[in-house]
Amino acid sequence: MFFNMIYWNPSEGIDLGFFVIHYYSIMFVIAFTLGWYLMKNIFKREGVSLEKLDSLFIYTVLATLIGARLGHVIFYDWDYFQNHLLEIFLPVRFEPEFEFTGFRGLASHGAAIGIIIAMYLYSKKVLHKPVLWILDRIVIPVACGGIFVRIGNFMNSEIIGKPTHSDYGVVFTKLGEDFARHPAQLYESFCYLIVFLILWFTYWKTEKRHKLGYIFGLFLVLLWTVRFFVEFVKEPQVGERVNWVLNTGQWLSVPFILAGFYFMFRPSTKARV
């Protein structure tokens, strides 16, 4: 078999003795660095001043982290955080005992909402172009970033897949288990690579970039469709919702997919900027 059972128990990161650089953090750094490089090439092609790239980087980083954190708090763990408000933006847990946790509770749906809001503000205050213009382009590095975020989840043995009930899969021994699960994080990461390549090709090799909102809509349809179907092999992240017909991630993905079709095929789309 191409992919037999693998026992997975990596360290948390690179131990420097006095400090541990977590693999998840490294994946975020890679994602943002590649994103900056991709947008630099796009801005050069479009004749946009590279001075505006630094502001875009700041807007995107803050929107991603704040949106993802609030998304996790609101969509997945509000029952806990409503009584622990200080912990929303602090990398610690006070109960049952004080613990440094880092920012591990991040939700991609929240990040998506945060980025959309941030791009609206950026387009008005810095770029002075229609918000759909920047959304059509920022989704390319966002899709690329998703590849590495899911690899980070795999390194952390989080957002795990369901048991395979066979010799195929990954045994997350860090969780104290001795049975194989679907490597759902890697499924999703690979699919995001395909999404990124499709968006990259559409922007660089076709004329669709001139149709406001098309690439943004294509991103919404592709990425959240991937998320919708991969959720079938993931363990529900909210225990009491395990018996739902669709889980939280799937219900949250549906509006994004429908919005994507709207932006791709809306008849009033302006052809050029």
PDB file of C-alpha atoms in Angstrom:
ATOM      1  CA  MET A   1       0.000   0.000   0.000  1.00  0.00           C
ATOM      2  CA  PHE A   2       1.271   3.481  -0.874  1.00  0.00           C
ATOM      3  CA  PHE A   3       0.535   4.912   2.558  1.00  0.00           C
ATOM      4  CA  ASN A   4       0.618   2.422   5.402  1.00  0.00           C
ATOM      5  CA  MET A   5       0.241   3.074   9.113  1.00  0.00           C
ATOM      6  CA  ILE A   6       2.645   5.718  10.412  1.00  0.00           C
ATOM      7  CA  TYR A   7       3.306   6.395  14.084  1.00  0.00           C
ATOM      8  CA  TRP A   8       3.450  10.154  14.543  1.00  0.00           C
ATOM      9  CA  ASN A   9       4.914  11.773  17.643  1.00  0.00           C
ATOM     10  CA  PRO A  10       7.055  14.784  16.698  1.00  0.00           C
ATOM     11  CA  SER A  11       8.570  17.257  19.124  1.00  0.00           C
ATOM     12  CA  GLU A  12       6.794  20.570  19.619  1.00  0.00           C
ATOM     13  CA  GLY A  13       9.468  22.427  17.719  1.00  0.00           C
ATOM     14  CA  ILE A  14      13.124  23.325  17.515  1.00  0.00           C
ATOM     15  CA  ASP A  15      14.547  23.388  21.025  1.00  0.00           C
ATOM     16  CA  LEU A  16      17.151  26.146  21.413  1.00  0.00           C
ATOM     17  CA  GLY A  17      17.651  25.363  25.083  1.00  0.00           C
ATOM     18  CA  PHE A  18      16.207  28.581  26.456  1.00  0.00           C
ATOM     19  CA  PHE A  19      13.371  28.745  23.938  1.00  0.00           C
ATOM     20  CA  VAL A  20      11.356  26.417  21.694  1.00  0.00           C
ATOM     21  CA  ILE A  21      10.441  27.563  18.200  1.00  0.00           C
ATOM     22  CA  HIS A  22       7.160  25.767  17.580  1.00  0.00           C
ATOM     23  CA  TYR A  23       6.674  24.171  14.172  1.00  0.00           C
ATOM     24  CA  TYR A  24       3.210  25.732  13.952  1.00  0.00           C
ATOM     25  CA  SER A  25       4.769  29.189  14.307  1.00  0.00           C
ATOM     26  CA  ILE A  26       7.356  28.316  11.664  1.00  0.00           C
ATOM     27  CA  MET A  27       4.560  27.357   9.261  1.00  0.00           C
ATOM     28  CA  PHE A  28       2.889  30.735   9.811  1.00  0.00           C
ATOM     29  CA  VAL A  29       6.168  32.543   9.144  1.00  0.00           C
ATOM     30  CA  ILE A  30       6.624  30.583   5.909  1.00  0.00           C
ATOM     31  CA  ALA A  31       3.022  31.317   4.884  1.00  0.00           C
ATOM     32  CA  PHE A  32       3.305  35.066   5.451  1.00  0.00           C
ATOM     33  CA  THR A  33       6.765  35.266   3.847  1.00  0.00           C
ATOM     34  CA  LEU A  34       5.621  33.501   0.675  1.00  0.00           C
ATOM     35  CA  GLY A  35       2.473  35.616   0.684  1.00  0.00           C
ATOM     36  CA  TRP A  36       4.548  38.803   0.735  1.00  0.00           C
ATOM     37  CA  TYR A  37       6.679  37.532  -2.156  1.00  0.00           C
ATOM     38  CA  LEU A  38       3.627  36.557  -4.247  1.00  0.00           C
ATOM     39  CA  MET A  39       1.941  39.913  -3.697  1.00  0.00           C
ATOM     40  CA  LYS A  40       5.161  41.740  -4.537  1.00  0.00           C
ATOM     41  CA  ASN A  41       5.138  40.141  -7.993  1.00  0.00           C
ATOM     42  CA  ILE A  42       1.446  40.913  -8.420  1.00  0.00           C
ATOM     43  CA  PHE A  43       1.920  44.571  -7.430  1.00  0.00           C
ATOM     44  CA  LYS A  44       4.813  44.865  -9.891  1.00  0.00           C
ATOM     45  CA  ARG A  45       2.656  43.478 -12.685  1.00  0.00           C
ATOM     46  CA  GLU A  46      -0.200  45.830 -11.844  1.00  0.00           C
ATOM     47  CA  GLY A  47       2.024  48.901 -11.472  1.00  0.00           C
ATOM     48  CA  VAL A  48       1.088  49.390  -7.816  1.00  0.00           C
ATOM     49  CA  SER A  49       3.666  51.098  -5.611  1.00  0.00           C
ATOM     50  CA  LEU A  50       5.575  48.575  -3.518  1.00  0.00           C
ATOM     51  CA  GLU A  51       5.392  51.056  -0.637  1.00  0.00           C
ATOM     52  CA  LYS A  52       1.784  49.918  -0.221  1.00  0.00           C
ATOM     53  CA  LEU A  53       2.934  46.321   0.204  1.00  0.00           C
ATOM     54  CA  ASP A  54       4.149  46.856   3.763  1.00  0.00           C
ATOM     55  CA  SER A  55       0.729  48.163   4.809  1.00  0.00           C
ATOM     56  CA  LEU A  56      -0.933  45.198   3.116  1.00  0.00           C
ATOM     57  CA  PHE A  57       1.309  42.814   5.055  1.00  0.00           C
ATOM     58  CA  ILE A  58       0.380  44.435   8.377  1.00  0.00           C
ATOM     59  CA  TYR A  59      -3.346  44.467   7.576  1.00  0.00           C
ATOM     60  CA  THR A  60      -3.245  40.815   6.526  1.00  0.00           C
ATOM     61  CA  VAL A  61      -1.260  39.521   9.488  1.00  0.00           C
ATOM     62  CA  LEU A  62      -3.431  41.309  12.048  1.00  0.00           C
ATOM     63  CA  ALA A  63      -6.662  40.329  10.289  1.00  0.00           C
ATOM     64  CA  THR A  64      -5.613  36.683  10.055  1.00  0.00           C
ATOM     65  CA  LEU A  65      -4.579  36.313  13.675  1.00  0.00           C
ATOM     66  CA  ILE A  66      -7.376  38.376  15.232  1.00  0.00           C
ATOM     67  CA  GLY A  67     -10.068  36.967  12.943  1.00  0.00           C
ATOM     68  CA  ALA A  68      -8.904  33.372  13.408  1.00  0.00           C
ATOM     69  CA  ARG A  69      -8.784  33.752  17.172  1.00  0.00           C
ATOM     70  CA  LEU A  70     -12.228  35.351  17.436  1.00  0.00           C
ATOM     71  CA  GLY A  71     -13.590  32.750  15.020  1.00  0.00           C
ATOM     72  CA  HIS A  72     -12.429  29.941  17.296  1.00  0.00           C
ATOM     73  CA  VAL A  73     -13.811  31.674  20.380  1.00  0.00           C
ATOM     74  CA  ILE A  74     -17.222  32.426  18.855  1.00  0.00           C
ATOM     75  CA  PHE A  75     -17.808  29.403  16.622  1.00  0.00           C
ATOM     76  CA  TYR A  76     -16.176  26.620  18.629  1.00  0.00           C
ATOM     77  CA  ASP A  77     -15.515  27.427  22.276  1.00  0.00           C
ATOM     78  CA  TRP A  78     -17.755  30.267  23.470  1.00  0.00           C
ATOM     79  CA  ASP A  79     -19.048  28.196  26.387  1.00  0.00           C
ATOM     80  CA  TYR A  80     -15.552  28.331  27.874  1.00  0.00           C
ATOM     81  CA  PHE A  81     -14.382  31.794  26.844  1.00  0.00           C
ATOM     82  CA  GLN A  82     -17.515  33.639  27.959  1.00  0.00           C
ATOM     83  CA  ASN A  83     -16.273  33.009  31.473  1.00  0.00           C
ATOM     84  CA  HIS A  84     -12.577  33.545  30.663  1.00  0.00           C
ATOM     85  CA  LEU A  85     -12.535  36.709  28.563  1.00  0.00           C
ATOM     86  CA  LEU A  86      -8.922  37.588  29.386  1.00  0.00           C
ATOM     87  CA  GLU A  87      -7.757  34.360  27.800  1.00  0.00           C
ATOM     88  CA  ILE A  88      -9.163  35.287  24.383  1.00  0.00           C
ATOM     89  CA  PHE A  89      -6.104  37.343  23.476  1.00  0.00           C
ATOM     90  CA  LEU A  90      -3.636  36.003  26.015  1.00  0.00           C
ATOM     91  CA  PRO A  91      -1.495  32.914  25.267  1.00  0.00           C
ATOM     92  CA  VAL A  92      -2.256  31.442  28.695  1.00  0.00           C
ATOM     93  CA  ARG A  93      -4.903  29.456  30.530  1.00  0.00           C
ATOM     94  CA  PHE A  94      -5.720  30.303  34.149  1.00  0.00           C
ATOM     95  CA  GLU A  95      -7.849  27.253  35.010  1.00  0.00           C
ATOM     96  CA  PRO A  96      -7.630  24.590  36.342  1.00  0.00           C
ATOM     97  CA  GLU A  97      -4.055  25.851  36.799  1.00  0.00           C
ATOM     98  CA  PHE A  98      -1.928  28.498  35.123  1.00  0.00           C
ATOM     99  CA  GLU A  99      -0.515  27.224  31.832  1.00  0.00           C
ATOM    100  CA  PHE A 100       1.235  28.838  28.873  1.00  0.00           C
ATOM    101  CA  THR A 101      -0.697  27.523  25.886  1.00  0.00           C
ATOM    102  CA  GLY A 102       0.255  29.797  22.990  1.00  0.00           C
ATOM    103  CA  PHE A 103      -2.394  30.762  20.448  1.00  0.00           C
ATOM    104  CA  ARG A 104      -3.536  27.328  19.318  1.00  0.00           C
ATOM    105  CA  GLY A 105      -7.236  28.083  19.016  1.00  0.00           C
ATOM    106  CA  LEU A 106      -7.522  29.536  15.508  1.00  0.00           C
ATOM    107  CA  ALA A 107     -10.421  29.087  13.075  1.00  0.00           C
ATOM    108  CA  SER A 108     -10.058  29.531   9.317  1.00  0.00           C
ATOM    109  CA  HIS A 109     -13.609  30.835   8.879  1.00  0.00           C
ATOM    110  CA  GLY A 110     -12.856  33.630  11.329  1.00  0.00           C
ATOM    111  CA  ALA A 111      -9.617  34.384   9.493  1.00  0.00           C
ATOM    112  CA  ALA A 112     -11.533  34.633   6.200  1.00  0.00           C
ATOM    113  CA  ILE A 113     -13.997  37.120   7.657  1.00  0.00           C
ATOM    114  CA  GLY A 114     -11.174  39.107   9.227  1.00  0.00           C
ATOM    115  CA  ILE A 115      -9.254  39.308   5.948  1.00  0.00           C
ATOM    116  CA  ILE A 116     -12.319  40.460   4.007  1.00  0.00           C
ATOM    117  CA  ILE A 117     -12.931  43.260   6.519  1.00  0.00           C
ATOM    118  CA  ALA A 118      -9.250  44.216   6.528  1.00  0.00           C
ATOM    119  CA  MET A 119      -9.096  44.340   2.735  1.00  0.00           C
ATOM    120  CA  TYR A 120     -12.096  46.657   2.678  1.00  0.00           C
ATOM    121  CA  LEU A 121     -10.297  49.039   5.045  1.00  0.00           C
ATOM    122  CA  TYR A 122      -7.022  48.685   3.133  1.00  0.00           C
ATOM    123  CA  SER A 123      -8.676  49.387  -0.206  1.00  0.00           C
ATOM    124  CA  LYS A 124     -10.281  52.557   1.181  1.00  0.00           C
ATOM    125  CA  LYS A 125      -7.419  53.954   3.247  1.00  0.00           C
ATOM    126  CA  VAL A 126      -4.303  52.841   1.346  1.00  0.00           C
ATOM    127  CA  LEU A 127      -4.890  51.288  -2.064  1.00  0.00           C
ATOM    128  CA  HIS A 128      -7.768  53.439  -3.344  1.00  0.00           C
ATOM    129  CA  LYS A 129      -9.090  50.706  -5.589  1.00  0.00           C
ATOM    130  CA  PRO A 130     -12.316  48.648  -5.394  1.00  0.00           C
ATOM    131  CA  VAL A 131     -12.198  46.116  -2.565  1.00  0.00           C
ATOM    132  CA  LEU A 132     -12.834  43.277  -5.037  1.00  0.00           C
ATOM    133  CA  TRP A 133      -9.640  44.245  -6.874  1.00  0.00           C
ATOM    134  CA  ILE A 134      -7.467  43.449  -3.858  1.00  0.00           C
ATOM    135  CA  LEU A 135      -9.603  40.445  -2.836  1.00  0.00           C
ATOM    136  CA  ASP A 136      -9.088  38.930  -6.301  1.00  0.00           C
ATOM    137  CA  ARG A 137      -5.352  39.056  -5.687  1.00  0.00           C
ATOM    138  CA  ILE A 138      -4.899  38.481  -1.971  1.00  0.00           C
ATOM    139  CA  VAL A 139      -6.684  35.113  -2.167  1.00  0.00           C
ATOM    140  CA  ILE A 140      -3.745  33.686  -4.126  1.00  0.00           C
ATOM    141  CA  PRO A 141      -1.264  33.964  -1.228  1.00  0.00           C
ATOM    142  CA  VAL A 142      -4.054  33.109   1.237  1.00  0.00           C
ATOM    143  CA  ALA A 143      -4.587  29.764  -0.502  1.00  0.00           C
ATOM    144  CA  CYS A 144      -0.837  29.199  -0.456  1.00  0.00           C
ATOM    145  CA  GLY A 145      -0.750  29.974   3.251  1.00  0.00           C
ATOM    146  CA  GLY A 146      -3.440  27.408   3.939  1.00  0.00           C
ATOM    147  CA  ILE A 147      -1.070  24.687   2.734  1.00  0.00           C
ATOM    148  CA  PHE A 148       1.400  25.427   5.521  1.00  0.00           C
ATOM    149  CA  VAL A 149      -1.146  26.097   8.256  1.00  0.00           C
ATOM    150  CA  ARG A 150      -2.541  22.586   7.825  1.00  0.00           C
ATOM    151  CA  ILE A 151       0.981  21.140   7.897  1.00  0.00           C
ATOM    152  CA  GLY A 152       1.392  22.986  11.194  1.00  0.00           C
ATOM    153  CA  ASN A 153      -1.811  21.361  12.471  1.00  0.00           C
ATOM    154  CA  PHE A 154      -0.388  17.979  11.495  1.00  0.00           C
ATOM    155  CA  MET A 155       2.832  18.702  13.376  1.00  0.00           C
ATOM    156  CA  ASN A 156       0.760  19.594  16.431  1.00  0.00           C
ATOM    157  CA  SER A 157      -1.410  16.461  16.157  1.00  0.00           C
ATOM    158  CA  GLU A 158      -4.526  18.652  16.096  1.00  0.00           C
ATOM    159  CA  ILE A 159      -7.644  18.856  13.915  1.00  0.00           C
ATOM    160  CA  ILE A 160      -7.321  15.106  13.616  1.00  0.00           C
ATOM    161  CA  GLY A 161      -9.150  12.763  11.268  1.00  0.00           C
ATOM    162  CA  LYS A 162     -11.531   9.977  12.138  1.00  0.00           C
ATOM    163  CA  PRO A 163     -10.281   6.420  12.749  1.00  0.00           C
ATOM    164  CA  THR A 164      -9.692   4.445   9.550  1.00  0.00           C
ATOM    165  CA  HIS A 165     -10.369   1.056  11.221  1.00  0.00           C
ATOM    166  CA  SER A 166      -7.538  -0.378   9.131  1.00  0.00           C
ATOM    167  CA  ASP A 167      -3.748  -0.372   8.798  1.00  0.00           C
ATOM    168  CA  TYR A 168      -3.955   2.755   6.664  1.00  0.00           C
ATOM    169  CA  GLY A 169      -3.441   6.088   8.351  1.00  0.00           C
ATOM    170  CA  VAL A 170      -1.528   7.904  11.068  1.00  0.00           C
ATOM    171  CA  VAL A 171      -1.301   6.931  14.731  1.00  0.00           C
ATOM    172  CA  PHE A 172      -1.095  10.143  16.762  1.00  0.00           C
ATOM    173  CA  THR A 173       0.807   8.668  19.687  1.00  0.00           C
ATOM    174  CA  LYS A 174       1.050  12.125  21.277  1.00  0.00           C
ATOM    175  CA  LEU A 175      -2.657  11.721  22.027  1.00  0.00           C
ATOM    176  CA  GLY A 176      -2.082   8.406  23.740  1.00  0.00           C
ATOM    177  CA  GLU A 177      -3.653   6.409  20.914  1.00  0.00           C
ATOM    178  CA  ASP A 178      -2.643   3.142  19.255  1.00  0.00           C
ATOM    179  CA  PHE A 179      -4.973   3.165  16.227  1.00  0.00           C
ATOM    180  CA  ALA A 180      -4.763   4.840  12.831  1.00  0.00           C
ATOM    181  CA  ARG A 181      -6.651   7.961  11.823  1.00  0.00           C
ATOM    182  CA  HIS A 182      -7.103   9.731   8.515  1.00  0.00           C
ATOM    183  CA  PRO A 183      -4.357  12.361   8.058  1.00  0.00           C
ATOM    184  CA  ALA A 184      -7.079  14.911   7.365  1.00  0.00           C
ATOM    185  CA  GLN A 185      -4.651  17.798   7.777  1.00  0.00           C
ATOM    186  CA  LEU A 186      -2.521  16.470   4.932  1.00  0.00           C
ATOM    187  CA  TYR A 187      -5.562  15.816   2.728  1.00  0.00           C
ATOM    188  CA  GLU A 188      -6.559  19.434   3.201  1.00  0.00           C
ATOM    189  CA  SER A 189      -3.037  20.760   2.708  1.00  0.00           C
ATOM    190  CA  PHE A 190      -2.672  18.904  -0.599  1.00  0.00           C
ATOM    191  CA  CYS A 191      -6.057  20.144  -1.818  1.00  0.00           C
ATOM    192  CA  TYR A 192      -5.095  23.721  -0.921  1.00  0.00           C
ATOM    193  CA  LEU A 193      -2.012  23.286  -3.101  1.00  0.00           C
ATOM    194  CA  ILE A 194      -4.323  22.442  -6.007  1.00  0.00           C
ATOM    195  CA  VAL A 195      -6.525  25.455  -5.189  1.00  0.00           C
ATOM    196  CA  PHE A 196      -3.462  27.710  -5.120  1.00  0.00           C
ATOM    197  CA  LEU A 197      -2.232  26.444  -8.501  1.00  0.00           C
ATOM    198  CA  ILE A 198      -5.657  26.983 -10.086  1.00  0.00           C
ATOM    199  CA  LEU A 199      -5.867  30.544  -8.741  1.00  0.00           C
ATOM    200  CA  TRP A 200      -2.282  31.269  -9.768  1.00  0.00           C
ATOM    201  CA  PHE A 201      -2.948  30.001 -13.312  1.00  0.00           C
ATOM    202  CA  THR A 202      -6.225  31.936 -13.561  1.00  0.00           C
ATOM    203  CA  TYR A 203      -4.551  35.196 -12.573  1.00  0.00           C
ATOM    204  CA  TRP A 204      -1.332  34.898 -14.551  1.00  0.00           C
ATOM    205  CA  LYS A 205      -2.476  33.010 -17.646  1.00  0.00           C
ATOM    206  CA  THR A 206      -6.066  34.130 -18.317  1.00  0.00           C
ATOM    207  CA  GLU A 207      -7.999  37.358 -18.667  1.00  0.00           C
ATOM    208  CA  LYS A 208     -10.273  36.572 -15.722  1.00  0.00           C
ATOM    209  CA  ARG A 209      -8.266  38.953 -13.521  1.00  0.00           C
ATOM    210  CA  HIS A 210     -10.008  41.802 -15.336  1.00  0.00           C
ATOM    211  CA  LYS A 211     -13.424  40.619 -14.150  1.00  0.00           C
ATOM    212  CA  LEU A 212     -13.897  42.114 -10.699  1.00  0.00           C
ATOM    213  CA  GLY A 213     -14.693  39.476  -8.122  1.00  0.00           C
ATOM    214  CA  TYR A 214     -14.209  36.415 -10.321  1.00  0.00           C
ATOM    215  CA  ILE A 215     -10.975  35.100  -8.803  1.00  0.00           C
ATOM    216  CA  PHE A 216     -12.248  35.921  -5.313  1.00  0.00           C
ATOM    217  CA  GLY A 217     -15.403  33.963  -6.052  1.00  0.00           C
ATOM    218  CA  LEU A 218     -13.415  31.072  -7.507  1.00  0.00           C
ATOM    219  CA  PHE A 219     -11.335  30.994  -4.328  1.00  0.00           C
ATOM    220  CA  LEU A 220     -14.443  30.865  -2.133  1.00  0.00           C
ATOM    221  CA  VAL A 221     -15.967  28.028  -4.126  1.00  0.00           C
ATOM    222  CA  LEU A 222     -12.805  25.922  -4.363  1.00  0.00           C
ATOM    223  CA  LEU A 223     -11.369  26.373  -0.889  1.00  0.00           C
ATOM    224  CA  TRP A 224     -14.582  25.992   1.070  1.00  0.00           C
ATOM    225  CA  THR A 225     -15.721  23.063  -1.052  1.00  0.00           C
ATOM    226  CA  VAL A 226     -12.463  21.362  -0.092  1.00  0.00           C
ATOM    227  CA  ARG A 227     -13.124  22.207   3.536  1.00  0.00           C
ATOM    228  CA  PHE A 228     -16.714  20.927   3.292  1.00  0.00           C
ATOM    229  CA  PHE A 229     -15.716  17.480   2.003  1.00  0.00           C
ATOM    230  CA  VAL A 230     -12.591  17.005   4.128  1.00  0.00           C
ATOM    231  CA  GLU A 231     -14.768  17.602   7.196  1.00  0.00           C
ATOM    232  CA  PHE A 232     -16.399  14.213   6.550  1.00  0.00           C
ATOM    233  CA  VAL A 233     -13.176  12.495   7.658  1.00  0.00           C
ATOM    234  CA  LYS A 234     -12.408  14.890  10.532  1.00  0.00           C
ATOM    235  CA  GLU A 235     -13.366  14.494  14.144  1.00  0.00           C
ATOM    236  CA  PRO A 236     -15.920  17.170  15.130  1.00  0.00           C
ATOM    237  CA  GLN A 237     -14.175  19.971  16.991  1.00  0.00           C
ATOM    238  CA  VAL A 238     -17.189  20.552  19.236  1.00  0.00           C
ATOM    239  CA  GLY A 239     -18.126  17.400  21.120  1.00  0.00           C
ATOM    240  CA  GLU A 240     -21.826  18.019  21.620  1.00  0.00           C
ATOM    241  CA  ARG A 241     -22.283  18.602  17.871  1.00  0.00           C
ATOM    242  CA  VAL A 242     -21.030  15.139  16.947  1.00  0.00           C
ATOM    243  CA  ASN A 243     -24.516  13.985  15.957  1.00  0.00           C
ATOM    244  CA  TRP A 244     -25.257  16.932  13.669  1.00  0.00           C
ATOM    245  CA  VAL A 245     -25.996  16.050  10.020  1.00  0.00           C
ATOM    246  CA  LEU A 246     -23.240  18.507   9.086  1.00  0.00           C
ATOM    247  CA  ASN A 247     -20.601  19.718  11.525  1.00  0.00           C
ATOM    248  CA  THR A 248     -19.775  23.319  12.410  1.00  0.00           C
ATOM    249  CA  GLY A 249     -17.069  23.669   9.761  1.00  0.00           C
ATOM    250  CA  GLN A 250     -19.421  22.469   7.037  1.00  0.00           C
ATOM    251  CA  TRP A 251     -22.301  24.744   8.021  1.00  0.00           C
ATOM    252  CA  LEU A 252     -19.917  27.700   8.076  1.00  0.00           C
ATOM    253  CA  SER A 253     -18.527  26.758   4.649  1.00  0.00           C
ATOM    254  CA  VAL A 254     -21.859  26.729   2.821  1.00  0.00           C
ATOM    255  CA  PRO A 255     -22.420  30.541   2.861  1.00  0.00           C
ATOM    256  CA  PHE A 256     -18.887  31.108   1.554  1.00  0.00           C
ATOM    257  CA  ILE A 257     -19.464  28.680  -1.336  1.00  0.00           C
ATOM    258  CA  LEU A 258     -22.762  30.340  -2.288  1.00  0.00           C
ATOM    259  CA  ALA A 259     -21.146  33.775  -2.104  1.00  0.00           C
ATOM    260  CA  GLY A 260     -18.369  32.502  -4.351  1.00  0.00           C
ATOM    261  CA  PHE A 261     -20.785  31.453  -7.072  1.00  0.00           C
ATOM    262  CA  TYR A 262     -22.435  34.864  -6.828  1.00  0.00           C
ATOM    263  CA  PHE A 263     -19.155  36.736  -7.371  1.00  0.00           C
ATOM    264  CA  MET A 264     -18.144  34.457 -10.234  1.00  0.00           C
ATOM    265  CA  PHE A 265     -21.377  34.780 -12.203  1.00  0.00           C
ATOM    266  CA  ARG A 266     -23.018  38.044 -11.158  1.00  0.00           C
ATOM    267  CA  PRO A 267     -24.160  39.829 -14.349  1.00  0.00           C
ATOM    268  CA  SER A 268     -23.332  43.346 -13.167  1.00  0.00           C
ATOM    269  CA  THR A 269     -19.589  42.684 -12.864  1.00  0.00           C
ATOM    270  CA  LYS A 270     -17.480  45.562 -14.121  1.00  0.00           C
ATOM    271  CA  ALA A 271     -15.041  44.290 -16.744  1.00  0.00           C
ATOM    272  CA  ARG A 272     -11.959  46.418 -16.046  1.00  0.00           C
ATOM    273  CA  VAL A 273     -10.511  48.752 -13.435  1.00  0.00           C
TER     274      VAL A 273
END
